[in-house]
Amino acid sequence: MKNAIVTGAASDIGQAIVRTLVAEGAYVVLADNDLETVEAVARDMPGTEAVHLDLRSADSVRRVAADIVERLGAPDQLVNGAALCNGGSLQSVDEDTWAQDLDVVLAGTIRVSQALLPAMREAGHGAVVNIASVNGHGYFGADAYSAAKAGVLNLTKTLAAQYGPYGVRVNSVSPGTVVNAKRRRQLAADPHALDRATEWYPLGRVGVPQDVADAVVFLLSDKASWITGTDLRVDGGLMAGMPGLAEALGGSPDA
Ligand SMILES: NC(=O)c1ccc[n+]([C@@H]2O[C@H](COP(=O)([O-])OP(=O)(O)OC[C@H]3O[C@@H](n4cnc5c(N)ncnc54)[C@H](O)[C@@H]3O)[C@@H](O)[C@H]2O)c1
């Protein structure tokens, strides 16, 4: 049985990843600073356990990592999915606000990598997926969060190159807009809340957590055994091009 750790497991995307890994037969540790939610999820899902993890604290990360490695061994699969997005432009947010995004998203992923990758290296195998974002590839708002996600994309390549020789693969997934708890609340108040965003997606819809989970679990699986250092965009075609712009420019003769 494979041991997996999913950070940010309280989120909708995190929970979808956990469910999919469990269905594939893995034992999954749900790590999040929202302990109440991960405990509730783990209670209903055999083959899982919940732990409190605060990515802002190197001590917390080291403690949780050491405990997991001691009890379960080095993880076979690791998903860095926790994030914080305070949003806003660099002109509109103060230092404390943008620094929190960088601390959780980028420094948090570095802390977890430092704490767990040496054990995976020693084990001689393992797969990591970092959840990045289309925001790491271009401008979609949330400036500090986006800069941090761009850092995660670079970190993924660095770790892939460094740990590849030891049998550890490191990839990332870049989701576009995915319906999460916040968006579900928006949609409950207004079923058309995402209509304007949907227009930008060539596939005609925004994402659901399972779209991301399927990509993550593929990259963690042995089916991806010769894939490392890559980013898989799960974005309904958002980054492929802009049909609205093509139309504004006179359209494509083939479309
Ligand atoms: N939803 C989207 O549209 C979207 C788009 C692109 C990328 N993503 C990425 O997918 C992942 C999950 O997204 P979501 O929208 O479901 O997430 P979300 O924002 O709803 O949840 C983030 C999770 O991280 C946890 N977290 C926050 N700070 C933490 C800390 N200090 N220590 C430990 N855990 C902490 C939260 O408790 C929560 O469970 C994130 O990495 C996010 O950046 C989401």
Coordinates of C-alpha atoms and ligand atoms in Angstrom, one line a residue:
M1 CA 0.0 0.0 0.0
K2 CA 1.3 3.4 -0.9
N3 CA 1.6 6.1 1.8
A4 CA 0.5 9.6 0.7
I5 CA 0.5 13.0 2.3
V6 CA -1.8 15.8 1.0
T7 CA -1.4 19.3 2.4
G8 CA -4.4 21.6 2.1
A9 CA -6.5 18.5 2.4
A10 CA -9.4 20.5 3.9
S11 CA -10.0 22.3 0.6
D12 CA -12.4 21.0 -2.0
I13 CA -9.5 20.2 -4.4
G14 CA -7.6 18.6 -1.5
Q15 CA -10.5 16.4 -0.6
A16 CA -11.0 15.3 -4.2
I17 CA -7.3 14.3 -4.3
V18 CA -7.6 12.4 -1.1
R19 CA -10.8 10.5 -2.2
T20 CA -9.1 9.6 -5.5
L21 CA -5.9 8.4 -3.9
V22 CA -7.9 6.3 -1.4
A23 CA -9.8 4.8 -4.3
E24 CA -6.5 3.9 -5.9
G25 CA -5.6 2.0 -2.6
A26 CA -3.3 4.5 -0.9
Y27 CA -3.2 5.3 2.8
V28 CA -3.5 9.1 3.0
V29 CA -2.5 11.6 5.7
L30 CA -4.6 14.7 5.5
A31 CA -2.5 17.7 6.6
D32 CA -4.0 21.1 7.1
N33 CA -4.2 24.0 9.6
D34 CA -8.0 23.5 9.5
L35 CA -7.9 20.5 11.8
E36 CA -11.6 20.3 12.4
T37 CA -12.3 19.8 8.7
V38 CA -9.6 17.3 8.0
E39 CA -10.7 15.3 11.1
A40 CA -14.3 15.3 9.9
V41 CA -13.2 14.1 6.4
A42 CA -10.9 11.4 7.8
R43 CA -13.5 10.1 10.3
D44 CA -15.7 9.2 7.3
M45 CA -13.0 7.8 5.1
P46 CA -11.2 4.5 6.1
G47 CA -7.5 4.5 5.1
T48 CA -6.9 8.1 6.1
E49 CA -5.8 10.1 9.1
A50 CA -5.8 13.8 9.9
V51 CA -2.9 15.9 11.2
H52 CA -2.6 19.6 12.1
L53 CA 0.1 21.3 10.0
D54 CA 0.9 25.0 9.8
L55 CA 3.0 25.7 6.8
R56 CA 3.9 29.1 8.2
S57 CA 6.0 27.4 10.9
A58 CA 9.2 25.5 10.0
D59 CA 8.9 23.8 13.4
S60 CA 5.3 22.6 12.7
V61 CA 6.3 21.2 9.3
R62 CA 9.4 19.5 10.7
R63 CA 7.5 18.0 13.6
V64 CA 4.7 16.6 11.4
A65 CA 7.1 15.3 8.8
A66 CA 9.3 13.5 11.4
D67 CA 6.3 12.0 13.0
I68 CA 4.9 10.7 9.7
V69 CA 8.2 9.3 8.5
E70 CA 8.8 7.6 11.9
R71 CA 5.3 6.0 11.9
L72 CA 4.7 5.3 8.2
G73 CA 8.0 5.6 6.6
A74 CA 8.9 8.0 3.8
P75 CA 5.9 9.0 1.8
D76 CA 5.5 7.4 -1.6
Q77 CA 3.3 10.3 -2.7
L78 CA 3.3 13.9 -1.6
V79 CA 0.9 16.6 -2.7
N80 CA 1.6 20.2 -1.8
G81 CA -1.8 21.7 -2.2
A82 CA -2.2 24.1 0.7
A83 CA -2.4 27.8 -0.3
L84 CA -3.4 31.2 0.8
C85 CA -4.7 33.8 -1.6
N86 CA -5.4 37.2 0.1
G87 CA -5.8 38.6 -3.4
G88 CA -5.4 42.2 -4.5
S89 CA -2.8 44.1 -6.5
L90 CA 0.6 45.1 -5.1
Q91 CA -0.7 48.7 -5.0
S92 CA -3.8 47.8 -2.9
V93 CA -2.4 45.4 -0.2
D94 CA 0.1 46.1 2.6
E95 CA 3.3 44.2 3.2
D96 CA 1.8 41.9 5.8
T97 CA -1.0 40.9 3.4
W98 CA 1.2 40.0 0.4
A99 CA 3.9 38.5 2.6
Q100 CA 1.3 36.0 4.0
D101 CA 0.6 34.7 0.4
L102 CA 4.3 34.3 -0.3
D103 CA 4.9 32.6 3.1
V104 CA 2.2 30.0 2.8
V105 CA 2.4 29.3 -1.0
L106 CA 6.1 29.4 -1.7
A107 CA 7.9 29.3 1.6
G108 CA 5.4 26.6 2.8
T109 CA 6.1 24.4 -0.2
I110 CA 9.9 24.9 0.4
R111 CA 9.5 24.0 4.0
V112 CA 7.6 20.8 3.3
S113 CA 10.1 19.9 0.5
Q114 CA 13.0 20.4 2.9
A115 CA 11.3 18.3 5.6
L116 CA 10.2 15.3 3.4
L117 CA 12.3 15.0 0.3
P118 CA 15.5 13.7 2.1
A119 CA 13.4 10.7 3.4
M120 CA 12.1 10.1 -0.1
R121 CA 15.6 10.3 -1.5
E122 CA 16.8 7.8 1.1
A123 CA 13.9 5.5 0.2
G124 CA 15.0 5.7 -3.4
H125 CA 11.5 6.4 -4.8
G126 CA 8.5 8.7 -4.6
A127 CA 6.4 11.2 -6.5
V128 CA 5.6 14.8 -5.6
V129 CA 2.9 17.0 -7.2
N130 CA 2.9 20.7 -6.3
I131 CA -0.3 22.5 -7.0
A132 CA 0.6 25.7 -8.9
S133 CA -1.9 27.8 -10.9
V134 CA -2.5 29.5 -14.2
N135 CA -1.7 32.6 -12.1
G136 CA 1.9 31.4 -12.0
H137 CA 2.0 31.6 -15.8
G138 CA 0.4 35.0 -16.5
Y139 CA -1.5 37.9 -15.2
F140 CA -4.9 36.9 -13.7
G141 CA -5.0 39.2 -10.6
A142 CA -3.9 38.3 -7.0
D143 CA -0.4 39.6 -7.6
A144 CA 1.5 38.2 -4.6
Y145 CA -0.2 34.8 -4.8
S146 CA 0.7 34.7 -8.5
A147 CA 4.3 35.5 -7.9
A148 CA 4.4 32.8 -5.3
K149 CA 2.8 30.2 -7.7
A150 CA 5.4 31.2 -10.3
G151 CA 8.0 30.4 -7.7
V152 CA 6.4 27.0 -7.1
L153 CA 6.7 26.3 -10.9
N154 CA 10.4 27.0 -10.7
L155 CA 10.9 25.1 -7.5
T156 CA 9.3 22.1 -9.1
K157 CA 11.9 22.0 -11.8
T158 CA 14.8 22.5 -9.4
L159 CA 13.6 19.6 -7.2
A160 CA 13.0 17.4 -10.2
A161 CA 16.5 17.9 -11.4
Q162 CA 18.0 17.4 -8.0
Y163 CA 16.0 14.4 -6.8
G164 CA 15.5 12.6 -10.2
P165 CA 18.8 10.7 -9.8
Y166 CA 17.4 9.3 -6.5
G167 CA 14.2 8.0 -8.1
V168 CA 12.0 10.9 -6.8
R169 CA 9.8 12.6 -9.4
V170 CA 8.5 16.2 -8.9
N171 CA 5.8 17.7 -11.1
S172 CA 3.2 20.4 -10.9
V173 CA -0.4 20.9 -11.9
S174 CA -1.7 24.4 -12.9
P175 CA -5.4 24.7 -12.5
G176 CA -7.5 27.4 -14.0
T177 CA -10.7 28.6 -12.2
V178 CA -12.0 25.7 -10.1
V179 CA -15.2 25.8 -8.1
N180 CA -14.1 25.7 -4.5
A181 CA -15.8 26.5 -1.2
K182 CA -15.7 30.2 -1.8
R183 CA -17.0 29.9 -5.4
R184 CA -19.8 27.5 -4.2
R185 CA -20.9 30.3 -1.8
Q186 CA -20.9 32.8 -4.7
L187 CA -22.9 30.4 -6.9
A188 CA -25.4 29.8 -4.1
A189 CA -26.0 33.5 -3.9
D190 CA -26.0 34.0 -7.7
P191 CA -26.1 31.0 -10.1
H192 CA -24.7 33.2 -12.8
A193 CA -21.7 34.4 -10.7
L194 CA -19.2 32.6 -12.9
D195 CA -20.8 33.1 -16.3
R196 CA -18.4 35.9 -17.3
A197 CA -15.4 33.9 -16.3
T198 CA -16.7 30.8 -18.1
E199 CA -16.7 32.8 -21.4
W200 CA -12.8 32.8 -21.3
Y201 CA -12.6 29.0 -21.3
P202 CA -12.4 27.3 -24.7
L203 CA -14.0 24.2 -23.2
G204 CA -17.0 26.2 -22.1
R205 CA -16.9 25.6 -18.4
V206 CA -14.8 26.3 -15.3
G207 CA -13.2 23.3 -13.5
V208 CA -14.4 21.1 -10.7
P209 CA -12.1 19.6 -8.0
Q210 CA -12.1 16.2 -9.7
D211 CA -10.6 17.7 -12.8
V212 CA -7.5 18.6 -10.8
A213 CA -7.5 15.4 -8.7
D214 CA -7.4 13.2 -11.8
A215 CA -4.4 15.0 -13.2
V216 CA -2.6 15.0 -9.8
V217 CA -3.2 11.3 -9.3
F218 CA -2.0 10.5 -12.8
L219 CA 1.3 12.4 -12.2
L220 CA 1.7 10.5 -8.9
S221 CA 1.1 7.2 -10.4
D222 CA 3.5 4.7 -12.1
K223 CA 1.9 5.6 -15.4
A224 CA 3.9 8.8 -15.2
S225 CA 7.1 7.1 -14.3
W226 CA 9.2 8.9 -17.0
I227 CA 7.6 12.3 -16.3
T228 CA 9.4 14.7 -14.0
G229 CA 9.9 18.5 -13.9
T230 CA 6.8 19.2 -15.9
D231 CA 3.7 21.3 -15.4
L232 CA 0.4 20.0 -16.4
R233 CA -2.2 22.7 -17.0
V234 CA -5.7 21.7 -16.0
D235 CA -7.4 24.8 -17.3
G236 CA -10.1 24.0 -19.8
G237 CA -7.8 25.4 -22.5
L238 CA -7.5 28.9 -20.9
M239 CA -3.8 29.2 -21.6
A240 CA -4.1 27.7 -25.1
G241 CA -5.5 30.9 -26.5
M242 CA -8.2 33.5 -26.5
P243 CA -11.1 32.9 -28.8
G244 CA -12.6 36.3 -27.8
L245 CA -9.4 38.0 -29.0
A246 CA -9.3 36.0 -32.2
E247 CA -12.8 37.0 -32.9
A248 CA -12.1 40.6 -32.2
L249 CA -9.2 40.4 -34.7
G250 CA -11.5 39.0 -37.4
G251 CA -11.8 35.4 -36.4
S252 CA -10.0 32.3 -37.7
P253 CA -11.0 31.2 -41.2
D254 CA -11.0 27.5 -40.0
A255 CA -13.2 28.0 -36.9
Ligands
LIG1 N1 -9.8 27.0 -6.8 C1 -9.2 27.5 -7.8 O1 -9.8 28.2 -8.7 C2 -7.7 27.3 -8.0 C3 -7.1 27.7 -9.1 C4 -5.7 27.5 -9.3 C5 -5.0 26.8 -8.3 N2 -5.6 26.5 -7.1 C6 -4.8 25.8 -6.1 O2 -5.4 24.6 -5.7 C7 -5.1 24.3 -4.4 C8 -6.5 24.1 -3.6 O3 -7.3 25.1 -4.0 P1 -8.7 25.4 -3.3 O4 -9.3 26.6 -4.1 O5 -9.5 24.2 -3.2 O6 -8.1 25.9 -1.9 P2 -8.6 26.8 -0.8 O7 -8.1 28.2 -0.9 O8 -10.1 26.6 -0.6 O9 -7.9 26.0 0.4 C9 -6.5 26.1 0.7 C10 -6.2 25.1 1.8 O10 -5.0 25.4 2.3 C11 -5.1 25.4 3.8 N3 -4.1 26.3 4.4 C12 -4.1 27.6 4.3 N4 -3.1 28.1 5.0 C13 -2.5 27.0 5.6 C14 -1.3 26.9 6.4 N5 -0.7 28.0 6.9 N6 -1.0 25.7 6.8 C15 -1.6 24.6 6.4 N7 -2.7 24.6 5.5 C16 -3.1 25.9 5.1 C17 -6.5 25.8 4.0 O11 -7.0 25.4 5.3 C18 -7.3 25.1 2.9 O12 -7.6 23.8 3.3 C19 -4.4 25.5 -3.8 O13 -3.0 25.3 -4.0 C20 -4.8 26.6 -4.8 O14 -3.8 27.7 -4.9 C21 -7.0 26.7 -7.0

